[in-house]
Amino acid sequence: DIVMTQSPDSLAVSLGERATINCKSSQSVLSSSNNKNSLAWYQQKPGQSPKLLIYWASTRESGVPERFSGSGSGTDFTLTISSLQAEDVAVYYCQQYYSTPLTFGGGTKVEI
Amino acid sequence: EVQLVESGGGLVKPGGSLRLSCAVSGFTFSTYSLNWVRQAPGKGLEWVSSISGGPTYIYYAASVVGRFTISRDNAKDSLYLQMDSLRAEDTAVYFCARGNSSSPLKGAFDLWGQGTVVTVSS
């Protein structure tokens, strides 16, 4: 199984400041068939279902604000919120869809 | 409107069964993979099962294999999860989620339902 490890577990960021969340996979999720990393990022606000932010490690989902960006390759990935807004308070999860069992990271709680 | 709507959750005794349903609307059902993901109270997300658009390919988490069965009816635009031999540790909110590909291993989950609550307790 591919284990996804997120860090930190939580972080507090001032409004307008940058937030950086890390995700490390126990093995590479780079697909040889398309040379893309099978890594996604989700946002879950309290009482809501998760929302896809980023897929293929760096492709922003339609409608997601540009302040959200994803980077990394192989086993190390980062989600960056360039200028934190009040509505970004949530738990963020990374997920690999390279192989089954599909696995999620433990989540990172972002607070103001 | 594009949406997924789960139903069928409830309170069940250990060893009992439930069948969850996920009604889909607003997109061509058969061209997407579909998934079940659960979230225990206060915990993170756990993948449960996936089914391809075909539905040729089916996958399960080790924790549910042999107890849960995923299926889909492309004529009714519906996804199902038959859950048997339920345990206390199956207590969670169960979400259905669309994969943005016909294959579960080629797409992230781009559309989620609101979830249905399953509680396993005596």
PDB file of C-alpha atoms in Angstrom:
ATOM      1  CA  ASP A   1       0.000   0.000   0.000  1.00  0.00           C
ATOM      2  CA  ILE A   2       1.150   3.550  -0.680  1.00  0.00           C
ATOM      3  CA  VAL A   3       1.201   5.527   2.549  1.00  0.00           C
ATOM      4  CA  MET A   4       0.527   9.248   2.260  1.00  0.00           C
ATOM      5  CA  THR A   5       2.065  11.380   5.004  1.00  0.00           C
ATOM      6  CA  GLN A   6       1.024  14.995   5.371  1.00  0.00           C
ATOM      7  CA  SER A   7       2.742  17.706   7.355  1.00  0.00           C
ATOM      8  CA  PRO A   8       2.072  19.628   9.421  1.00  0.00           C
ATOM      9  CA  ASP A   9      -1.049  18.271  11.100  1.00  0.00           C
ATOM     10  CA  SER A  10      -2.242  21.834  11.556  1.00  0.00           C
ATOM     11  CA  LEU A  11      -1.069  25.360  10.915  1.00  0.00           C
ATOM     12  CA  ALA A  12      -2.219  28.843  11.712  1.00  0.00           C
ATOM     13  CA  VAL A  13      -1.651  31.503   9.085  1.00  0.00           C
ATOM     14  CA  SER A  14      -2.487  35.197   9.111  1.00  0.00           C
ATOM     15  CA  LEU A  15      -4.906  36.544   6.532  1.00  0.00           C
ATOM     16  CA  GLY A  16      -3.055  37.371   3.341  1.00  0.00           C
ATOM     17  CA  GLU A  17      -0.067  35.217   4.228  1.00  0.00           C
ATOM     18  CA  ARG A  18       1.151  32.049   2.508  1.00  0.00           C
ATOM     19  CA  ALA A  19       0.176  28.566   3.667  1.00  0.00           C
ATOM     20  CA  THR A  20       2.225  25.539   2.646  1.00  0.00           C
ATOM     21  CA  ILE A  21       1.154  21.927   3.139  1.00  0.00           C
ATOM     22  CA  ASN A  22       3.402  18.991   2.385  1.00  0.00           C
ATOM     23  CA  CYS A  23       2.508  15.472   1.310  1.00  0.00           C
ATOM     24  CA  LYS A  24       4.932  12.595   0.957  1.00  0.00           C
ATOM     25  CA  SER A  25       4.111   9.244  -0.607  1.00  0.00           C
ATOM     26  CA  SER A  26       5.889   6.034   0.417  1.00  0.00           C
ATOM     27  CA  GLN A  27       6.579   5.281  -3.243  1.00  0.00           C
ATOM     28  CA  SER A  28       6.496   7.183  -6.492  1.00  0.00           C
ATOM     29  CA  VAL A  29       3.081   8.005  -7.952  1.00  0.00           C
ATOM     30  CA  LEU A  30       4.496   9.077 -11.302  1.00  0.00           C
ATOM     31  CA  SER A  31       2.636   7.207 -14.008  1.00  0.00           C
ATOM     32  CA  SER A  32       4.824   5.956 -16.851  1.00  0.00           C
ATOM     33  CA  SER A  33       1.844   5.815 -19.193  1.00  0.00           C
ATOM     34  CA  ASN A  34       1.314   9.588 -19.245  1.00  0.00           C
ATOM     35  CA  ASN A  35       4.293  10.963 -17.286  1.00  0.00           C
ATOM     36  CA  LYS A  36       1.922  12.542 -14.779  1.00  0.00           C
ATOM     37  CA  ASN A  37       1.810  12.276 -11.011  1.00  0.00           C
ATOM     38  CA  SER A  38      -1.425  10.648  -9.808  1.00  0.00           C
ATOM     39  CA  LEU A  39      -1.827  13.018  -6.867  1.00  0.00           C
ATOM     40  CA  ALA A  40      -4.834  15.123  -5.887  1.00  0.00           C
ATOM     41  CA  TRP A  41      -5.594  17.714  -3.225  1.00  0.00           C
ATOM     42  CA  TYR A  42      -8.988  18.202  -1.578  1.00  0.00           C
ATOM     43  CA  GLN A  43     -10.464  20.839   0.707  1.00  0.00           C
ATOM     44  CA  GLN A  44     -13.063  19.925   3.310  1.00  0.00           C
ATOM     45  CA  LYS A  45     -14.826  22.634   5.270  1.00  0.00           C
ATOM     46  CA  PRO A  46     -16.673  21.774   8.504  1.00  0.00           C
ATOM     47  CA  GLY A  47     -19.895  19.916   7.855  1.00  0.00           C
ATOM     48  CA  GLN A  48     -19.287  19.726   4.117  1.00  0.00           C
ATOM     49  CA  SER A  49     -18.158  17.082   1.671  1.00  0.00           C
ATOM     50  CA  PRO A  50     -14.652  17.291   0.215  1.00  0.00           C
ATOM     51  CA  LYS A  51     -13.972  19.463  -2.812  1.00  0.00           C
ATOM     52  CA  LEU A  52     -11.337  18.745  -5.444  1.00  0.00           C
ATOM     53  CA  LEU A  53      -8.749  21.513  -5.738  1.00  0.00           C
ATOM     54  CA  ILE A  54      -5.815  20.055  -7.668  1.00  0.00           C
ATOM     55  CA  TYR A  55      -5.279  16.879  -9.716  1.00  0.00           C
ATOM     56  CA  TRP A  56      -2.305  15.430 -11.577  1.00  0.00           C
ATOM     57  CA  ALA A  57      -0.317  17.165  -8.794  1.00  0.00           C
ATOM     58  CA  SER A  58      -0.503  20.625 -10.354  1.00  0.00           C
ATOM     59  CA  THR A  59      -3.658  21.004 -12.479  1.00  0.00           C
ATOM     60  CA  ARG A  60      -6.156  23.319 -10.865  1.00  0.00           C
ATOM     61  CA  GLU A  61      -9.767  22.160 -11.000  1.00  0.00           C
ATOM     62  CA  SER A  62     -12.150  24.459 -12.861  1.00  0.00           C
ATOM     63  CA  GLY A  63     -13.427  27.257 -10.638  1.00  0.00           C
ATOM     64  CA  VAL A  64     -10.694  26.922  -8.024  1.00  0.00           C
ATOM     65  CA  PRO A  65      -9.080  30.285  -7.197  1.00  0.00           C
ATOM     66  CA  GLU A  66      -5.598  30.898  -8.560  1.00  0.00           C
ATOM     67  CA  ARG A  67      -4.198  31.337  -5.055  1.00  0.00           C
ATOM     68  CA  PHE A  68      -4.264  27.534  -4.775  1.00  0.00           C
ATOM     69  CA  SER A  69      -1.376  25.777  -6.493  1.00  0.00           C
ATOM     70  CA  GLY A  70       0.154  22.317  -6.417  1.00  0.00           C
ATOM     71  CA  SER A  71       3.714  21.258  -7.117  1.00  0.00           C
ATOM     72  CA  GLY A  72       6.066  18.332  -6.750  1.00  0.00           C
ATOM     73  CA  SER A  73       6.831  15.036  -8.429  1.00  0.00           C
ATOM     74  CA  GLY A  74       7.603  11.445  -7.577  1.00  0.00           C
ATOM     75  CA  THR A  75       7.115  11.213  -3.834  1.00  0.00           C
ATOM     76  CA  ASP A  76       7.112  14.800  -2.572  1.00  0.00           C
ATOM     77  CA  PHE A  77       4.278  17.230  -3.139  1.00  0.00           C
ATOM     78  CA  THR A  78       3.159  20.628  -1.898  1.00  0.00           C
ATOM     79  CA  LEU A  79      -0.106  22.536  -1.806  1.00  0.00           C
ATOM     80  CA  THR A  80       0.369  26.283  -1.521  1.00  0.00           C
ATOM     81  CA  ILE A  81      -2.249  28.891  -0.722  1.00  0.00           C
ATOM     82  CA  SER A  82      -0.506  32.083  -1.787  1.00  0.00           C
ATOM     83  CA  SER A  83      -2.641  34.556   0.161  1.00  0.00           C
ATOM     84  CA  LEU A  84      -4.886  32.989   2.774  1.00  0.00           C
ATOM     85  CA  GLN A  85      -8.494  34.132   2.852  1.00  0.00           C
ATOM     86  CA  ALA A  86     -11.001  33.599   5.653  1.00  0.00           C
ATOM     87  CA  GLU A  87     -12.959  31.136   3.508  1.00  0.00           C
ATOM     88  CA  ASP A  88      -9.889  28.900   3.169  1.00  0.00           C
ATOM     89  CA  VAL A  89     -10.211  27.666   6.760  1.00  0.00           C
ATOM     90  CA  ALA A  90     -10.607  23.925   6.242  1.00  0.00           C
ATOM     91  CA  VAL A  91      -8.903  20.566   6.393  1.00  0.00           C
ATOM     92  CA  TYR A  92      -6.824  19.696   3.339  1.00  0.00           C
ATOM     93  CA  TYR A  93      -6.132  16.157   2.166  1.00  0.00           C
ATOM     94  CA  CYS A  94      -3.781  14.728  -0.424  1.00  0.00           C
ATOM     95  CA  GLN A  95      -4.669  11.486  -2.220  1.00  0.00           C
ATOM     96  CA  GLN A  96      -2.894   9.134  -4.582  1.00  0.00           C
ATOM     97  CA  TYR A  97      -4.802   7.430  -7.359  1.00  0.00           C
ATOM     98  CA  TYR A  98      -1.771   5.631  -8.796  1.00  0.00           C
ATOM     99  CA  SER A  99      -2.638   2.216  -7.373  1.00  0.00           C
ATOM    100  CA  THR A 100      -5.177   0.487  -5.177  1.00  0.00           C
ATOM    101  CA  PRO A 101      -5.838   0.792  -2.365  1.00  0.00           C
ATOM    102  CA  LEU A 102      -6.366   4.455  -3.133  1.00  0.00           C
ATOM    103  CA  THR A 103      -5.046   6.304  -0.108  1.00  0.00           C
ATOM    104  CA  PHE A 104      -5.443   9.689   1.522  1.00  0.00           C
ATOM    105  CA  GLY A 105      -3.123  11.609   3.753  1.00  0.00           C
ATOM    106  CA  GLY A 106      -4.180  12.220   7.328  1.00  0.00           C
ATOM    107  CA  GLY A 107      -5.221  15.812   6.661  1.00  0.00           C
ATOM    108  CA  THR A 108      -3.889  19.239   7.543  1.00  0.00           C
ATOM    109  CA  LYS A 109      -6.104  21.694   9.403  1.00  0.00           C
ATOM    110  CA  VAL A 110      -5.602  25.297   8.322  1.00  0.00           C
ATOM    111  CA  GLU A 111      -6.703  28.044  10.691  1.00  0.00           C
ATOM    112  CA  ILE A 112      -6.414  31.798  10.843  1.00  0.00           C
TER     113      ILE A 112
ATOM    114  CA  GLU B   1     -27.702  20.252 -12.277  1.00  0.00           C
ATOM    115  CA  VAL B   2     -24.746  17.926 -11.818  1.00  0.00           C
ATOM    116  CA  GLN B   3     -25.095  16.129  -8.512  1.00  0.00           C
ATOM    117  CA  LEU B   4     -24.736  12.950  -6.527  1.00  0.00           C
ATOM    118  CA  VAL B   5     -27.283  12.153  -3.810  1.00  0.00           C
ATOM    119  CA  GLU B   6     -26.675   9.350  -1.330  1.00  0.00           C
ATOM    120  CA  SER B   7     -29.358   7.541   0.645  1.00  0.00           C
ATOM    121  CA  GLY B   8     -29.841   4.392   2.669  1.00  0.00           C
ATOM    122  CA  GLY B   9     -27.843   5.165   5.783  1.00  0.00           C
ATOM    123  CA  GLY B  10     -29.128   4.525   9.271  1.00  0.00           C
ATOM    124  CA  LEU B  11     -28.648   2.704  12.553  1.00  0.00           C
ATOM    125  CA  VAL B  12     -27.921  -1.018  12.326  1.00  0.00           C
ATOM    126  CA  LYS B  13     -26.805  -3.644  14.831  1.00  0.00           C
ATOM    127  CA  PRO B  14     -23.415  -5.330  14.516  1.00  0.00           C
ATOM    128  CA  GLY B  15     -23.643  -8.156  12.022  1.00  0.00           C
ATOM    129  CA  GLY B  16     -26.477  -6.467  10.179  1.00  0.00           C
ATOM    130  CA  SER B  17     -26.754  -5.194   6.610  1.00  0.00           C
ATOM    131  CA  LEU B  18     -27.465  -1.956   4.800  1.00  0.00           C
ATOM    132  CA  ARG B  19     -27.642  -0.980   1.159  1.00  0.00           C
ATOM    133  CA  LEU B  20     -26.505   2.497   0.240  1.00  0.00           C
ATOM    134  CA  SER B  21     -27.592   4.156  -2.983  1.00  0.00           C
ATOM    135  CA  CYS B  22     -26.188   7.103  -4.889  1.00  0.00           C
ATOM    136  CA  ALA B  23     -28.445   8.738  -7.462  1.00  0.00           C
ATOM    137  CA  VAL B  24     -26.651  10.656 -10.158  1.00  0.00           C
ATOM    138  CA  SER B  25     -27.888  13.429 -12.418  1.00  0.00           C
ATOM    139  CA  GLY B  26     -26.532  15.969 -14.859  1.00  0.00           C
ATOM    140  CA  PHE B  27     -23.846  13.936 -16.622  1.00  0.00           C
ATOM    141  CA  THR B  28     -23.385  10.804 -18.728  1.00  0.00           C
ATOM    142  CA  PHE B  29     -23.260   8.237 -15.962  1.00  0.00           C
ATOM    143  CA  SER B  30     -21.645   5.354 -17.824  1.00  0.00           C
ATOM    144  CA  THR B  31     -18.519   7.277 -18.857  1.00  0.00           C
ATOM    145  CA  TYR B  32     -17.236   7.868 -15.330  1.00  0.00           C
ATOM    146  CA  SER B  33     -15.815   5.683 -12.616  1.00  0.00           C
ATOM    147  CA  LEU B  34     -17.546   5.926  -9.253  1.00  0.00           C
ATOM    148  CA  ASN B  35     -16.291   5.523  -5.732  1.00  0.00           C
ATOM    149  CA  TRP B  36     -17.321   5.184  -2.106  1.00  0.00           C
ATOM    150  CA  VAL B  37     -15.290   7.045   0.508  1.00  0.00           C
ATOM    151  CA  ARG B  38     -16.061   7.085   4.223  1.00  0.00           C
ATOM    152  CA  GLN B  39     -15.200   9.306   7.136  1.00  0.00           C
ATOM    153  CA  ALA B  40     -15.471   8.073  10.697  1.00  0.00           C
ATOM    154  CA  PRO B  41     -16.522  10.659  13.293  1.00  0.00           C
ATOM    155  CA  GLY B  42     -13.731  13.196  13.754  1.00  0.00           C
ATOM    156  CA  LYS B  43     -11.390  11.266  11.454  1.00  0.00           C
ATOM    157  CA  GLY B  44      -9.948  11.593   7.963  1.00  0.00           C
ATOM    158  CA  LEU B  45     -11.056  10.229   4.616  1.00  0.00           C
ATOM    159  CA  GLU B  46     -10.859   6.515   3.876  1.00  0.00           C
ATOM    160  CA  TRP B  47     -11.370   5.037   0.422  1.00  0.00           C
ATOM    161  CA  VAL B  48     -13.778   2.082   0.453  1.00  0.00           C
ATOM    162  CA  SER B  49     -14.418   0.905  -3.107  1.00  0.00           C
ATOM    163  CA  SER B  50     -14.318   1.877  -6.777  1.00  0.00           C
ATOM    164  CA  ILE B  51     -16.030   0.709  -9.938  1.00  0.00           C
ATOM    165  CA  SER B  52     -15.097   1.603 -13.489  1.00  0.00           C
ATOM    166  CA  GLY B  53     -17.528   3.070 -15.983  1.00  0.00           C
ATOM    167  CA  GLY B  54     -17.768  -0.262 -17.802  1.00  0.00           C
ATOM    168  CA  PRO B  55     -18.199  -1.688 -15.070  1.00  0.00           C
ATOM    169  CA  THR B  56     -15.347  -4.045 -15.819  1.00  0.00           C
ATOM    170  CA  TYR B  57     -13.073  -3.201 -12.917  1.00  0.00           C
ATOM    171  CA  ILE B  58     -13.967  -3.278  -9.229  1.00  0.00           C
ATOM    172  CA  TYR B  59     -11.676  -2.590  -6.277  1.00  0.00           C
ATOM    173  CA  TYR B  60     -12.107  -2.769  -2.496  1.00  0.00           C
ATOM    174  CA  ALA B  61     -10.214  -1.674   0.574  1.00  0.00           C
ATOM    175  CA  ALA B  62      -8.864  -4.589   2.573  1.00  0.00           C
ATOM    176  CA  SER B  63     -11.046  -3.600   5.514  1.00  0.00           C
ATOM    177  CA  VAL B  64     -14.272  -4.289   3.598  1.00  0.00           C
ATOM    178  CA  VAL B  65     -13.384  -7.028   1.106  1.00  0.00           C
ATOM    179  CA  GLY B  66     -15.739  -9.972   1.401  1.00  0.00           C
ATOM    180  CA  ARG B  67     -18.312  -7.891   3.324  1.00  0.00           C
ATOM    181  CA  PHE B  68     -19.139  -4.992   0.975  1.00  0.00           C
ATOM    182  CA  THR B  69     -20.226  -5.178  -2.668  1.00  0.00           C
ATOM    183  CA  ILE B  70     -20.186  -2.223  -5.032  1.00  0.00           C
ATOM    184  CA  SER B  71     -22.396  -2.173  -8.112  1.00  0.00           C
ATOM    185  CA  ARG B  72     -23.876   0.261 -10.577  1.00  0.00           C
ATOM    186  CA  ASP B  73     -26.915   0.336 -12.808  1.00  0.00           C
ATOM    187  CA  ASN B  74     -26.069   2.439 -15.849  1.00  0.00           C
ATOM    188  CA  ALA B  75     -29.701   2.311 -16.965  1.00  0.00           C
ATOM    189  CA  LYS B  76     -30.850   3.900 -13.708  1.00  0.00           C
ATOM    190  CA  ASP B  77     -27.860   6.234 -13.236  1.00  0.00           C
ATOM    191  CA  SER B  78     -27.334   4.761  -9.799  1.00  0.00           C
ATOM    192  CA  LEU B  79     -24.459   3.470  -7.692  1.00  0.00           C
ATOM    193  CA  TYR B  80     -24.881   1.037  -4.819  1.00  0.00           C
ATOM    194  CA  LEU B  81     -22.952  -0.303  -1.862  1.00  0.00           C
ATOM    195  CA  GLN B  82     -24.267  -3.470  -0.246  1.00  0.00           C
ATOM    196  CA  MET B  83     -22.802  -3.670   3.241  1.00  0.00           C
ATOM    197  CA  ASP B  84     -23.037  -6.978   5.114  1.00  0.00           C
ATOM    198  CA  SER B  85     -21.580  -8.223   8.391  1.00  0.00           C
ATOM    199  CA  LEU B  86     -21.324  -4.662   9.621  1.00  0.00           C
ATOM    200  CA  ARG B  87     -19.000  -3.818  12.492  1.00  0.00           C
ATOM    201  CA  ALA B  88     -18.787  -0.902  14.889  1.00  0.00           C
ATOM    202  CA  GLU B  89     -15.705   0.331  13.024  1.00  0.00           C
ATOM    203  CA  ASP B  90     -17.805   0.767   9.863  1.00  0.00           C
ATOM    204  CA  THR B  91     -19.588   3.679  11.560  1.00  0.00           C
ATOM    205  CA  ALA B  92     -18.978   6.695   9.339  1.00  0.00           C
ATOM    206  CA  VAL B  93     -20.363   9.154   6.854  1.00  0.00           C
ATOM    207  CA  TYR B  94     -20.316   7.449   3.466  1.00  0.00           C
ATOM    208  CA  PHE B  95     -19.740   9.633   0.424  1.00  0.00           C
ATOM    209  CA  CYS B  96     -20.124   8.670  -3.201  1.00  0.00           C
ATOM    210  CA  ALA B  97     -17.703  10.434  -5.488  1.00  0.00           C
ATOM    211  CA  ARG B  98     -17.223  10.632  -9.238  1.00  0.00           C
ATOM    212  CA  GLY B  99     -13.834   9.903 -10.730  1.00  0.00           C
ATOM    213  CA  ASN B 100     -12.881  12.250 -13.555  1.00  0.00           C
ATOM    214  CA  SER B 101     -12.070   9.286 -15.780  1.00  0.00           C
ATOM    215  CA  SER B 102     -13.709   6.012 -16.772  1.00  0.00           C
ATOM    216  CA  SER B 103     -10.944   4.215 -14.875  1.00  0.00           C
ATOM    217  CA  PRO B 104     -10.584   4.483 -11.083  1.00  0.00           C
ATOM    218  CA  LEU B 105      -6.818   4.611 -11.501  1.00  0.00           C
ATOM    219  CA  LYS B 106      -6.752   7.495 -13.929  1.00  0.00           C
ATOM    220  CA  GLY B 107      -8.740  10.203 -12.242  1.00  0.00           C
ATOM    221  CA  ALA B 108      -9.235  12.202  -9.069  1.00  0.00           C
ATOM    222  CA  PHE B 109     -12.635  12.542  -7.399  1.00  0.00           C
ATOM    223  CA  ASP B 110     -14.124  15.668  -8.918  1.00  0.00           C
ATOM    224  CA  LEU B 111     -17.698  15.504  -7.680  1.00  0.00           C
ATOM    225  CA  TRP B 112     -18.945  14.403  -4.239  1.00  0.00           C
ATOM    226  CA  GLY B 113     -22.317  13.772  -2.694  1.00  0.00           C
ATOM    227  CA  GLN B 114     -23.362  15.191   0.657  1.00  0.00           C
ATOM    228  CA  GLY B 115     -22.911  11.851   2.407  1.00  0.00           C
ATOM    229  CA  THR B 116     -25.142   9.441   4.309  1.00  0.00           C
ATOM    230  CA  VAL B 117     -24.558   8.448   7.928  1.00  0.00           C
ATOM    231  CA  VAL B 118     -24.119   4.803   8.880  1.00  0.00           C
ATOM    232  CA  THR B 119     -24.083   3.934  12.572  1.00  0.00           C
ATOM    233  CA  VAL B 120     -23.346   0.392  13.685  1.00  0.00           C
ATOM    234  CA  SER B 121     -24.270  -0.077  17.325  1.00  0.00           C
ATOM    235  CA  SER B 122     -26.194  -2.451  19.540  1.00  0.00           C
TER     236      SER B 122
END
